[in-house]
Short mmCIF file of C-alpha atoms and ligand atoms in Angstrom, two decimals:
data_model
loop_
_atom_site.label_atom_id
_atom_site.label_comp_id
_atom_site.label_asym_id
_atom_site.label_seq_id
_atom_site.Cartn_x
_atom_site.Cartn_y
_atom_site.Cartn_z
CA MET U 14 9.02 6.10 -0.21
CA ILE U 15 10.22 9.55 0.78
CA ARG U 16 11.36 10.41 4.21
CA ALA U 17 13.62 13.32 5.27
CA GLU U 18 17.17 12.13 5.19
CA GLY U 19 18.46 10.86 8.47
CA GLU U 20 15.14 11.65 10.11
CA GLU U 21 13.05 9.09 11.86
CA PRO U 22 9.28 9.52 11.48
CA LEU U 23 7.63 11.56 14.21
CA ARG U 24 6.73 9.21 17.05
CA ILE U 25 3.91 10.63 19.17
CA PRO U 26 2.13 7.96 21.21
CA SER U 27 -1.57 7.93 20.51
CA GLY U 28 -4.17 8.79 23.12
CA ALA U 29 -5.04 5.10 23.35
CA LEU U 30 -1.50 4.24 24.52
CA LYS U 31 -1.42 7.27 26.79
CA GLY U 32 -4.67 6.05 28.37
CA GLU U 33 -6.54 9.32 27.62
CA PRO U 34 -10.31 9.21 28.21
CA MET U 35 -10.99 10.68 24.72
CA TRP U 36 -8.41 8.45 23.07
CA TRP U 37 -10.95 7.37 20.41
CA ARG U 38 -11.08 10.88 18.85
CA ASP U 39 -8.06 10.19 16.72
CA ALA U 40 -7.66 6.45 17.03
CA VAL U 41 -7.01 4.02 14.23
CA ILE U 42 -9.02 0.82 14.67
CA TYR U 43 -8.37 -2.31 12.64
CA GLN U 44 -11.46 -4.23 11.66
CA VAL U 45 -11.07 -7.98 12.12
CA TYR U 46 -13.41 -10.14 10.05
CA LEU U 47 -12.66 -13.06 12.31
CA ARG U 48 -13.66 -15.91 9.94
CA SER U 49 -11.05 -14.68 7.49
CA PHE U 50 -8.19 -13.32 9.65
CA ASN U 51 -6.21 -16.36 10.84
CA ASP U 52 -7.15 -19.97 11.65
CA ALA U 53 -5.49 -21.68 14.60
CA ASP U 54 -7.44 -24.93 14.74
CA GLY U 55 -7.11 -25.89 11.10
CA ASP U 56 -10.77 -26.07 10.14
CA GLY U 57 -10.45 -23.46 7.38
CA VAL U 58 -12.36 -20.78 9.38
CA GLY U 59 -10.54 -18.02 11.32
CA ASP U 60 -10.81 -18.06 15.09
CA LEU U 61 -9.92 -16.19 18.29
CA ASP U 62 -6.70 -18.07 19.00
CA GLY U 63 -5.71 -17.39 15.37
CA LEU U 64 -6.26 -13.72 15.95
CA ARG U 65 -4.33 -13.88 19.27
CA ALA U 66 -1.32 -15.42 17.53
CA ARG U 67 -1.17 -12.46 15.12
CA LEU U 68 -1.52 -9.62 17.57
CA ASP U 69 2.07 -8.66 17.03
CA HIS U 70 1.22 -8.00 13.45
CA LEU U 71 -1.25 -5.42 14.58
CA THR U 72 0.94 -3.72 17.10
CA SER U 73 3.84 -3.49 14.63
CA LEU U 74 1.39 -1.98 12.12
CA GLY U 75 0.64 0.52 14.80
CA VAL U 76 -3.15 0.50 15.25
CA ASP U 77 -4.81 1.46 18.56
CA GLY U 78 -7.32 -1.36 18.71
CA ILE U 79 -9.52 -3.84 16.91
CA TRP U 80 -13.20 -4.15 16.08
CA LEU U 81 -14.25 -7.73 15.91
CA ASN U 82 -17.19 -8.67 13.72
CA PRO U 83 -19.81 -10.75 15.63
CA CYS U 84 -18.48 -13.97 17.09
CA TYR U 85 -21.45 -14.97 19.23
CA PRO U 86 -23.14 -18.33 18.81
CA SER U 87 -24.94 -18.15 15.50
CA PRO U 88 -26.32 -20.52 12.93
CA GLY U 89 -24.59 -18.32 10.36
CA ALA U 90 -27.44 -17.16 8.09
CA ASP U 91 -25.48 -13.90 7.82
CA HIS U 92 -22.15 -15.07 9.22
CA GLY U 93 -22.71 -13.95 12.78
CA TYR U 94 -25.09 -11.06 12.27
CA ASP U 95 -27.79 -13.55 13.26
CA VAL U 96 -27.10 -13.94 16.96
CA ALA U 97 -28.51 -16.92 18.94
CA ASP U 98 -26.90 -15.97 22.25
CA TYR U 99 -25.67 -12.44 23.02
CA THR U 100 -23.63 -13.39 26.10
CA ASP U 101 -21.51 -16.22 24.78
CA ILE U 102 -18.96 -16.89 22.06
CA ASP U 103 -19.36 -19.42 19.31
CA ALA U 104 -17.56 -22.66 19.98
CA ARG U 105 -16.17 -22.58 16.41
CA TYR U 106 -14.24 -19.43 17.34
CA GLY U 107 -12.99 -21.00 20.68
CA GLY U 108 -15.87 -20.09 23.03
CA LEU U 109 -15.62 -17.68 26.00
CA PRO U 110 -12.27 -19.03 27.23
CA ALA U 111 -10.65 -18.09 23.91
CA PHE U 112 -12.33 -14.69 24.05
CA ASP U 113 -10.95 -14.02 27.51
CA ARG U 114 -7.53 -15.06 26.39
CA LEU U 115 -7.77 -12.73 23.43
CA LEU U 116 -8.98 -9.79 25.50
CA ALA U 117 -6.17 -10.23 28.08
CA ASP U 118 -3.49 -10.50 25.38
CA ALA U 119 -4.82 -7.64 23.35
CA HIS U 120 -4.77 -5.40 26.42
CA ASP U 121 -1.23 -6.57 27.20
CA HIS U 122 -0.33 -5.50 23.69
CA GLY U 123 -1.91 -2.03 24.33
CA LEU U 124 -4.84 -2.76 21.96
CA LYS U 125 -8.39 -1.82 22.68
CA VAL U 126 -11.02 -4.43 21.76
CA PHE U 127 -14.45 -3.52 20.35
CA MET U 128 -17.12 -6.09 19.82
CA ASP U 129 -20.11 -5.82 17.46
CA LEU U 130 -23.53 -5.35 18.97
CA VAL U 131 -26.45 -6.51 16.83
CA PRO U 132 -29.60 -4.99 18.36
CA ASN U 133 -31.92 -4.71 15.34
CA HIS U 134 -32.42 -8.42 14.97
CA CYS U 135 -31.32 -11.74 16.31
CA SER U 136 -31.32 -15.23 14.98
CA VAL U 137 -34.31 -17.52 14.50
CA GLU U 138 -32.44 -19.74 17.00
CA HIS U 139 -32.48 -17.10 19.73
CA PRO U 140 -34.59 -18.56 22.65
CA TRP U 141 -37.02 -15.59 22.47
CA PHE U 142 -37.73 -16.20 18.82
CA ARG U 143 -38.19 -19.94 19.41
CA GLN U 144 -40.81 -19.07 22.04
CA ALA U 145 -42.41 -16.70 19.62
CA LEU U 146 -42.54 -19.39 16.96
CA ALA U 147 -44.11 -21.75 19.42
CA GLY U 148 -46.98 -19.19 19.65
CA ASP U 149 -46.22 -17.54 22.98
CA PRO U 150 -47.98 -14.14 22.64
CA ALA U 151 -45.66 -12.35 25.07
CA ALA U 152 -42.65 -13.65 23.10
CA ARG U 153 -44.23 -12.47 19.84
CA GLU U 154 -44.47 -8.94 21.41
CA ARG U 155 -40.71 -8.87 21.42
CA PHE U 156 -40.63 -9.13 17.60
CA VAL U 157 -42.69 -7.52 14.88
CA PHE U 158 -45.49 -10.05 14.18
CA ARG U 159 -48.55 -8.93 12.20
CA PRO U 160 -51.43 -10.54 10.30
CA GLY U 161 -51.09 -10.58 6.61
CA ARG U 162 -53.35 -8.92 4.02
CA GLY U 163 -54.96 -12.04 2.73
CA ASP U 164 -52.11 -14.09 1.39
CA GLU U 165 -49.99 -10.99 1.08
CA PRO U 166 -47.44 -9.74 3.66
CA PRO U 167 -48.62 -6.98 6.13
CA ASN U 168 -46.93 -4.30 4.01
CA ASN U 169 -44.79 -3.94 0.90
CA TRP U 170 -41.38 -3.42 2.63
CA GLN U 171 -38.35 -4.98 0.98
CA SER U 172 -35.50 -6.76 2.83
CA VAL U 173 -32.06 -5.11 2.40
CA PHE U 174 -30.89 -8.41 1.01
CA GLY U 175 -33.71 -8.49 -1.58
CA GLY U 176 -37.25 -9.95 -1.58
CA PRO U 177 -40.07 -9.21 0.93
CA ALA U 178 -39.16 -8.19 4.48
CA TRP U 179 -41.80 -10.52 5.88
CA THR U 180 -42.02 -14.29 6.40
CA ARG U 181 -45.25 -16.07 7.24
CA VAL U 182 -45.43 -18.55 10.17
CA ASP U 183 -49.21 -19.15 10.62
CA ASP U 184 -51.86 -16.45 10.31
CA GLN U 185 -49.07 -14.06 11.21
CA TRP U 186 -45.92 -12.88 9.52
CA TYR U 187 -42.70 -11.61 11.14
CA LEU U 188 -40.58 -8.68 10.00
CA HIS U 189 -36.98 -9.22 9.01
CA SER U 190 -35.21 -6.24 7.52
CA PHE U 191 -32.42 -8.57 6.35
CA ASP U 192 -32.58 -12.37 5.95
CA PRO U 193 -35.57 -14.44 7.16
CA GLY U 194 -33.03 -15.96 9.63
CA GLN U 195 -32.76 -12.51 11.28
CA PRO U 196 -36.13 -11.48 12.88
CA ASP U 197 -36.27 -7.80 13.85
CA PHE U 198 -36.84 -6.97 17.52
CA ASN U 199 -39.75 -4.78 18.56
CA TRP U 200 -37.94 -1.88 20.19
CA ARG U 201 -41.29 -0.41 21.32
CA ASN U 202 -41.40 -3.26 23.88
CA PRO U 203 -39.35 -2.07 26.96
CA GLU U 204 -38.17 -5.65 27.57
CA VAL U 205 -35.98 -5.42 24.53
CA GLY U 206 -34.22 -2.26 25.79
CA ASP U 207 -33.69 -3.74 29.17
CA TYR U 208 -32.28 -6.92 27.64
CA PHE U 209 -29.66 -5.04 25.61
CA GLU U 210 -28.55 -2.97 28.56
CA ASP U 211 -27.84 -6.28 30.31
CA VAL U 212 -25.87 -7.40 27.30
CA LEU U 213 -23.75 -4.26 27.29
CA ARG U 214 -23.13 -4.61 31.01
CA PHE U 215 -22.13 -8.27 30.61
CA TRP U 216 -19.35 -7.42 28.13
CA PHE U 217 -18.29 -4.18 29.75
CA ASP U 218 -17.82 -6.14 32.96
CA ARG U 219 -15.74 -8.65 31.12
CA GLY U 220 -13.39 -5.85 29.94
CA VAL U 221 -14.56 -5.05 26.41
CA ASP U 222 -13.55 -1.47 25.47
CA GLY U 223 -16.55 -0.65 23.32
CA PHE U 224 -18.97 -1.73 20.66
CA ARG U 225 -19.54 -1.11 17.04
CA ILE U 226 -23.37 -1.12 16.76
CA ASP U 227 -24.97 -2.72 13.78
CA VAL U 228 -27.50 -0.70 11.78
CA VAL U 229 -28.52 1.33 14.82
CA HIS U 230 -30.63 3.67 12.69
CA MET U 231 -33.01 0.71 12.02
CA LEU U 232 -34.15 -0.12 15.56
CA PHE U 233 -37.43 1.79 15.30
CA LYS U 234 -39.93 1.53 12.53
CA HIS U 235 -42.98 3.79 11.85
CA PRO U 236 -45.49 2.57 14.54
CA ASP U 237 -48.26 1.90 11.88
CA LEU U 238 -45.93 0.02 9.45
CA PRO U 239 -47.58 1.65 6.40
CA ASP U 240 -46.63 0.75 2.80
CA TRP U 241 -43.65 2.51 1.44
CA PRO U 242 -44.63 3.89 -1.97
CA HIS U 243 -41.21 4.81 -3.30
CA HIS U 244 -39.23 1.60 -3.70
CA PRO U 245 -36.25 1.32 -4.21
CA GLU U 246 -35.65 4.68 -2.57
CA TYR U 247 -34.50 4.83 1.07
CA ASN U 248 -37.45 3.68 3.11
CA ILE U 249 -37.85 6.37 5.80
CA LEU U 250 -40.70 4.37 7.44
CA ALA U 251 -38.35 1.44 8.29
CA GLN U 252 -35.43 3.45 9.73
CA ASN U 253 -34.09 6.70 11.20
CA GLN U 254 -37.10 7.22 13.46
CA PRO U 255 -36.70 9.71 16.25
CA GLU U 256 -37.23 7.22 19.08
CA VAL U 257 -33.83 5.68 18.47
CA HIS U 258 -32.10 8.66 20.04
CA GLU U 259 -33.55 7.93 23.50
CA VAL U 260 -32.04 4.45 23.36
CA LEU U 261 -28.66 5.90 22.44
CA ARG U 262 -28.83 8.20 25.40
CA ARG U 263 -29.38 5.30 27.73
CA TRP U 264 -26.45 3.40 26.20
CA ARG U 265 -24.18 6.42 26.37
CA LYS U 266 -24.83 6.76 30.09
CA LEU U 267 -23.90 3.15 30.54
CA ALA U 268 -20.81 3.45 28.35
CA ASP U 269 -19.67 6.59 30.18
CA ALA U 270 -20.23 4.93 33.55
CA HIS U 271 -17.76 2.22 32.45
CA GLY U 272 -15.44 4.47 30.41
CA ARG U 273 -16.28 2.77 27.19
CA THR U 274 -16.81 3.79 23.52
CA LEU U 275 -19.71 3.25 21.12
CA VAL U 276 -19.43 3.56 17.28
CA GLY U 277 -22.56 3.35 15.20
CA GLU U 278 -23.12 1.89 11.77
CA ILE U 279 -25.64 4.39 10.49
CA TRP U 280 -26.93 4.87 6.96
CA VAL U 281 -29.08 7.96 6.83
CA PRO U 282 -29.99 10.29 3.94
CA THR U 283 -27.81 13.27 4.86
CA VAL U 284 -24.72 14.09 6.84
CA GLY U 285 -26.87 16.38 8.91
CA ASP U 286 -29.01 13.33 9.97
CA LEU U 287 -25.86 11.52 10.85
CA ALA U 288 -24.74 14.38 13.10
CA LEU U 289 -27.85 13.95 15.22
CA TYR U 290 -26.56 10.55 16.32
CA LEU U 291 -23.30 12.20 17.47
CA ARG U 292 -24.86 14.72 19.87
CA PRO U 293 -22.83 14.89 23.08
CA ASP U 294 -25.09 12.50 24.95
CA GLU U 295 -25.37 9.95 22.14
CA LEU U 296 -22.72 8.00 20.28
CA GLN U 297 -19.07 8.99 20.49
CA GLN U 298 -18.49 7.82 16.93
CA ALA U 299 -20.37 6.90 13.79
CA PHE U 300 -18.83 5.82 10.52
CA TYR U 301 -18.67 8.48 7.86
CA PHE U 302 -19.65 6.37 4.85
CA ASP U 303 -19.72 9.26 2.46
CA LEU U 304 -16.14 8.67 1.28
CA LEU U 305 -16.70 4.98 1.04
CA VAL U 306 -18.91 5.54 -1.98
CA CYS U 307 -16.79 8.32 -3.50
CA PRO U 308 -15.20 7.63 -6.82
CA TRP U 309 -11.52 8.63 -7.34
CA ASP U 310 -12.18 12.28 -8.04
CA ALA U 311 -10.62 15.33 -6.37
CA ALA U 312 -13.76 17.41 -6.42
CA ARG U 313 -15.88 14.61 -4.97
CA PHE U 314 -13.37 13.89 -2.25
CA ARG U 315 -13.14 17.63 -1.39
CA ALA U 316 -16.92 18.04 -1.25
CA SER U 317 -17.32 14.97 0.94
CA ILE U 318 -14.62 16.02 3.33
CA ASP U 319 -16.05 19.59 3.48
CA ARG U 320 -19.52 18.13 4.19
CA GLY U 321 -18.15 16.19 7.13
CA LEU U 322 -16.22 19.10 8.49
CA GLU U 323 -19.21 21.52 8.19
CA GLU U 324 -21.88 19.21 9.53
CA ILE U 325 -20.07 16.99 12.05
CA VAL U 326 -16.81 18.63 13.14
CA SER U 327 -18.60 22.00 13.55
CA THR U 328 -20.84 20.41 16.16
CA GLY U 329 -17.84 19.40 18.28
CA ALA U 330 -18.13 15.75 17.29
CA VAL U 331 -15.42 13.84 15.40
CA ILE U 332 -15.55 12.18 12.02
CA THR U 333 -14.88 8.42 11.87
CA TRP U 334 -13.40 7.87 8.47
CA THR U 335 -13.47 4.61 6.65
CA LEU U 336 -12.76 3.54 3.08
CA ALA U 337 -13.75 -0.09 3.29
CA ASN U 338 -15.38 -2.75 5.40
CA HIS U 339 -16.79 -6.26 5.14
CA ASP U 340 -19.88 -5.04 3.19
CA VAL U 341 -18.26 -3.23 0.28
CA HIS U 342 -15.81 -3.75 -2.46
CA ARG U 343 -12.21 -3.30 -1.49
CA THR U 344 -10.66 0.13 -2.22
CA VAL U 345 -8.24 -1.27 -4.79
CA SER U 346 -11.17 -2.53 -6.92
CA ARG U 347 -13.30 0.54 -6.40
CA PHE U 348 -10.62 3.02 -7.24
CA GLY U 349 -9.15 0.87 -9.95
CA LEU U 350 -12.46 0.49 -11.84
CA VAL U 351 -11.88 1.73 -15.33
CA THR U 352 -15.24 0.69 -16.91
CA ARG U 353 -18.32 0.31 -14.74
CA THR U 354 -21.00 -2.13 -15.86
CA GLY U 355 -23.34 -2.14 -12.90
CA GLY U 356 -23.71 -2.89 -9.18
CA PRO U 357 -24.45 -0.53 -6.32
CA ASP U 358 -22.03 2.34 -5.47
CA THR U 359 -20.67 0.27 -2.60
CA ARG U 360 -19.92 -2.65 -4.89
CA PRO U 361 -19.59 -1.31 -8.41
CA ARG U 362 -18.89 -4.00 -11.06
CA GLY U 363 -16.82 -3.69 -14.18
CA VAL U 364 -13.29 -3.79 -15.48
CA VAL U 365 -10.56 -3.23 -12.84
CA ASP U 366 -7.01 -2.16 -13.39
CA VAL U 367 -5.43 -3.64 -10.19
CA GLU U 368 -2.12 -1.81 -10.54
CA LEU U 369 -3.94 1.48 -10.84
CA GLY U 370 -6.21 0.51 -8.03
CA VAL U 371 -3.38 -0.33 -5.68
CA ARG U 372 -1.73 2.99 -6.48
CA ARG U 373 -4.84 4.96 -5.75
CA ALA U 374 -5.80 2.92 -2.66
CA ARG U 375 -2.39 3.75 -1.20
CA ALA U 376 -2.89 7.42 -1.92
CA ALA U 377 -6.43 7.37 -0.55
CA ALA U 378 -5.25 5.71 2.67
CA MET U 379 -2.66 8.34 3.25
CA LEU U 380 -5.19 11.13 2.56
CA VAL U 381 -7.67 9.73 5.03
CA LEU U 382 -5.02 9.12 7.69
CA ALA U 383 -4.14 12.81 7.54
CA LEU U 384 -7.69 14.04 8.17
CA PRO U 385 -8.89 15.08 11.64
CA GLY U 386 -10.75 12.30 13.37
CA SER U 387 -10.58 8.59 13.76
CA VAL U 388 -9.94 5.95 11.03
CA TYR U 389 -11.22 2.34 10.74
CA LEU U 390 -9.05 0.13 8.57
CA TYR U 391 -10.52 -3.08 7.23
CA GLN U 392 -8.29 -6.14 7.30
CA GLY U 393 -6.47 -6.65 4.05
CA GLU U 394 -6.43 -2.99 3.19
CA GLU U 395 -3.09 -2.60 4.74
CA ILE U 396 -1.67 -4.88 1.98
CA GLY U 397 -3.66 -3.39 -0.88
CA LEU U 398 -5.62 -6.60 -1.40
CA PRO U 399 -8.03 -6.47 -4.35
CA GLU U 400 -11.59 -7.66 -4.21
CA VAL U 401 -12.05 -11.31 -5.43
CA LEU U 402 -14.47 -10.52 -8.23
CA ASP U 403 -14.67 -13.98 -9.72
CA LEU U 404 -15.53 -16.32 -6.96
CA PRO U 405 -17.23 -19.37 -8.38
CA ASP U 406 -20.96 -19.15 -7.96
CA GLU U 407 -21.13 -22.33 -6.05
CA ALA U 408 -18.73 -20.95 -3.44
CA ARG U 409 -20.80 -17.83 -2.71
CA GLN U 410 -22.35 -17.62 0.79
CA ASP U 411 -23.71 -14.14 1.15
CA PRO U 412 -27.53 -14.13 1.59
CA THR U 413 -27.60 -11.20 -0.84
CA TRP U 414 -26.58 -13.54 -3.60
CA PHE U 415 -29.40 -15.99 -2.83
CA ARG U 416 -32.06 -13.41 -2.12
CA SER U 417 -31.33 -11.47 -5.30
CA GLY U 418 -31.75 -14.62 -7.33
CA GLY U 419 -28.04 -14.50 -8.26
CA THR U 420 -28.18 -10.94 -9.73
CA GLU U 421 -26.25 -9.25 -6.97
CA HIS U 422 -22.91 -10.87 -6.16
CA GLY U 423 -22.84 -9.57 -2.59
CA ARG U 424 -20.06 -9.32 -0.20
CA ASP U 425 -18.06 -12.54 -0.27
CA GLY U 426 -15.29 -11.11 -2.49
CA CYS U 427 -13.98 -8.83 0.33
CA ARG U 428 -14.18 -11.60 2.94
CA VAL U 429 -11.83 -14.11 1.43
CA PRO U 430 -9.30 -15.40 4.03
CA LEU U 431 -6.12 -13.32 4.24
CA PRO U 432 -2.85 -14.42 2.56
CA TRP U 433 -0.14 -14.37 5.25
CA THR U 434 2.50 -16.17 3.21
CA ALA U 435 3.20 -16.38 -0.50
CA GLU U 436 3.14 -20.19 -0.51
CA GLY U 437 1.82 -23.01 1.57
CA PRO U 438 -1.64 -24.35 2.33
CA SER U 439 -4.11 -21.52 2.10
CA PHE U 440 -1.26 -18.97 2.02
CA GLY U 441 -0.51 -19.30 5.71
CA PHE U 442 -4.13 -18.59 6.80
CA SER U 443 -4.74 -22.17 7.98
CA SER U 444 -3.17 -25.59 8.02
CA ALA U 445 -6.24 -26.68 5.98
CA GLU U 446 -5.88 -26.70 2.18
CA GLU U 447 -9.45 -25.46 1.79
CA THR U 448 -10.80 -22.35 3.34
CA TRP U 449 -14.44 -21.40 3.92
CA LEU U 450 -14.24 -19.14 0.88
CA PRO U 451 -11.70 -20.19 -1.74
CA GLN U 452 -8.59 -18.03 -2.14
CA PRO U 453 -7.55 -17.28 -5.75
CA SER U 454 -4.12 -18.44 -6.90
CA TRP U 455 -2.84 -14.84 -7.14
CA PHE U 456 -3.50 -14.13 -3.38
CA GLY U 457 0.09 -15.09 -2.50
CA GLU U 458 1.39 -12.06 -4.36
CA PHE U 459 -0.08 -9.87 -1.63
CA ALA U 460 1.29 -11.96 1.29
CA ILE U 461 1.45 -10.02 4.50
CA GLU U 462 4.72 -11.55 5.76
CA ASP U 463 6.49 -10.65 2.46
CA GLN U 464 5.13 -7.07 2.59
CA ILE U 465 6.41 -6.67 6.16
CA GLU U 466 9.89 -7.28 4.84
CA GLN U 467 9.63 -5.26 1.59
CA ASP U 468 10.66 -1.61 1.51
CA GLY U 469 7.93 0.34 -0.21
CA SER U 470 5.23 -2.29 0.29
CA THR U 471 1.67 -1.20 1.06
CA TRP U 472 1.98 -2.77 4.56
CA ARG U 473 5.12 -0.62 5.26
CA LEU U 474 3.39 2.46 3.87
CA HIS U 475 0.61 2.00 6.34
CA ARG U 476 2.98 1.37 9.17
CA ASP U 477 5.00 4.47 8.36
CA ALA U 478 1.78 6.52 7.94
CA LEU U 479 0.52 5.39 11.31
CA LEU U 480 3.80 6.39 12.92
CA ALA U 481 3.86 9.81 11.29
CA ARG U 482 0.10 10.48 11.48
CA PRO U 483 0.05 11.98 14.99
CA GLY U 484 2.12 14.86 13.54
CA PHE U 485 -1.15 16.10 11.97
CA GLN U 486 -2.79 18.10 14.78
CA GLY U 487 -5.58 20.61 14.85
CA PRO U 488 -8.07 21.91 12.25
CA LEU U 489 -7.82 21.37 8.56
CA GLU U 490 -6.95 24.33 6.35
CA TRP U 491 -7.24 23.80 2.61
CA LEU U 492 -4.28 25.12 0.51
CA PRO U 493 -4.54 26.39 -3.06
CA THR U 494 -2.94 24.00 -5.54
CA GLY U 495 -3.57 25.61 -8.89
CA ARG U 496 -4.84 22.32 -10.21
CA GLU U 497 -8.34 20.81 -10.13
CA ASP U 498 -6.98 17.29 -9.72
CA VAL U 499 -4.81 18.09 -6.69
CA LEU U 500 -5.98 18.52 -3.10
CA ALA U 501 -3.73 19.95 -0.40
CA PHE U 502 -4.38 20.84 3.24
CA ARG U 503 -2.40 21.78 6.27
CA ARG U 504 -3.03 20.67 9.85
CA GLY U 505 -0.56 22.34 12.21
CA SER U 506 2.91 21.88 10.85
CA MET U 507 2.03 18.99 8.50
CA VAL U 508 0.81 19.23 4.92
CA CYS U 509 -0.91 16.49 2.89
CA VAL U 510 -0.93 16.69 -0.92
CA THR U 511 -2.95 14.21 -3.02
CA VAL U 512 -2.66 14.10 -6.83
CA PHE U 513 -5.75 12.38 -8.32
CA GLY U 514 -4.65 12.76 -11.91
CA ASP U 515 -1.71 11.13 -13.67
CA GLU U 516 0.55 14.17 -13.98
CA PRO U 517 3.16 14.85 -11.25
CA TYR U 518 2.69 17.98 -9.20
CA ARG U 519 5.39 20.41 -8.04
CA ALA U 520 4.81 20.71 -4.38
CA GLY U 521 7.59 23.03 -3.34
CA ARG U 522 6.79 23.11 0.34
CA GLY U 523 8.34 21.69 3.52
CA VAL U 524 10.41 18.70 4.34
CA PRO U 525 9.12 15.43 2.82
CA VAL U 526 7.92 12.99 5.45
CA LEU U 527 6.26 10.17 3.54
CA ALA U 528 4.84 9.54 0.08
CA SER U 529 2.72 6.75 -1.33
CA GLU U 530 4.93 6.73 -4.52
CA ASP U 531 8.51 7.74 -5.21
CA ALA U 532 8.96 11.00 -7.03
CA PRO U 533 11.83 13.46 -7.70
CA PRO U 534 12.53 15.93 -4.84
CA GLY U 535 9.87 18.63 -4.57
CA THR U 536 7.29 16.76 -6.60
CA VAL U 537 4.35 14.52 -5.86
CA ALA U 538 3.81 11.63 -8.33
CA GLY U 539 0.53 11.31 -10.23
CA GLY U 540 -1.99 9.17 -8.36
CA SER U 541 -0.24 9.55 -5.05
CA THR U 542 -0.25 11.34 -1.74
CA ALA U 543 2.73 12.93 -0.01
CA TRP U 544 3.13 14.38 3.46
CA PHE U 545 5.40 17.33 4.23
CA HIS U 546 6.54 18.92 7.45
CA GLU U 547 6.80 22.69 7.37
C1 NOJ H 278 -24.64 -4.43 8.65
C2 NOJ H 278 -23.52 -5.39 8.65
O1 NOJ H 278 -22.31 -4.71 8.47
C3 NOJ H 278 -23.79 -6.43 7.67
O2 NOJ H 278 -22.64 -7.27 7.41
C4 NOJ H 278 -25.01 -7.25 8.07
O3 NOJ H 278 -25.33 -8.15 7.04
C5 NOJ H 278 -26.16 -6.32 8.27
N1 NOJ H 278 -25.89 -5.15 9.03
C6 NOJ H 278 -27.29 -7.06 9.06
O4 NOJ H 278 -26.84 -7.33 10.36
#
């Protein structure tokens, strides 16, 4: 780790801590996949009191807030993304009292708290859907029920998790873009919009600072629900319809009236499409997923960053960078992939060199943290945790696994409960020996508590980077490097250099601030990022 001798890292309090209204523009938010963060009640599943007990870890890391994956009552067909009650908290996570405790403590720690809003679909156990199943025509109007074509579904749409997007109940079928346990709402029925405004108000009044909004581009479907002739290409009839923008305008007014923030999960064909969701009266933030599917390649990173700057930053909006989340392979395993044998770009399968992956993931984290905008950091990334690629089949829980007939492994491998300690039952995650997804024996090597103590650990690198990051101010200016595998840019008085290849690079500029790998003075090691102060 390089730091200027005798110099402490720059300490500029973030906007969040200063209480600025636009604090989110450069915030770092830590994503908590609650089931796998920390378990207080010993049942092998993470919970809110478990999270509360570890808030110090998050403040010492230096993040501005947390995004909590859904923790509402849910039968768990998609681990919480099938919501049975939008204004309560699942008893397994501690119920509303535990949520209120968490919120109060998080705020005392100076952390913002974002929840996860799931407006495209609910659970089959939601009271509205139960009424619909019982045959109530008004309740069916809140979902997408249609007669079939003979014994065939109303159209040929495919569920994101595999298989048909329709399930038959009587002479009618209902649409579910994901699992059959997740019926899609009919957003053309005004009752649905009114309902979700009440949901937002409920949590805003309780003190929640914002929402990450699940698949917000999917709310509206083509009104005629025609067949999609181009499977498996992106089905433009089932998502990204123009009507969604009106809903976002209503939500933004509500968020502004309460001083809250909305970040969208949006998968659309182009960055230009994404920018439309970030117009000044729509969402403040939307994840920039372009980098999340980028291989470890300087030209690809440069092109992706440029696209974001040209199409989002130029409109006055900010980019919300992210390299990983609970739906994709961890960065160590994506960037450490040496031979690819299959899988989608978000979850490529093949042979992984973990050491190489850790090195590149550290470099990538520092690169992204130097860019203009906000960053979301998925739990476990701060310790360079690899994807668990070899979960036993009988342990897998992701509906993708079942609905693809076992051909697509799905997302369980990035959701394995965190290792807090090197030893002990479930590596300090729980007092239970068994966790809801099994942890591999090597997990202890990545233990958070050990990394907190170790100079040069990935945890320390993240902490130091978060401390020094506010030094990067203003627009990005690319610098010539003379090498195709090296990217360098300046923002204000700080310079970020990333070497994608294996050969060290002679940097020759500024005072070293931080580096993801040690290197002789004036050089940046191969497969690393270094920051300099000019
Ligand atoms: C996106 C979420 O990130 C994912 O985990 C979930 O399965 C789908 N939306 C459906 O809610």
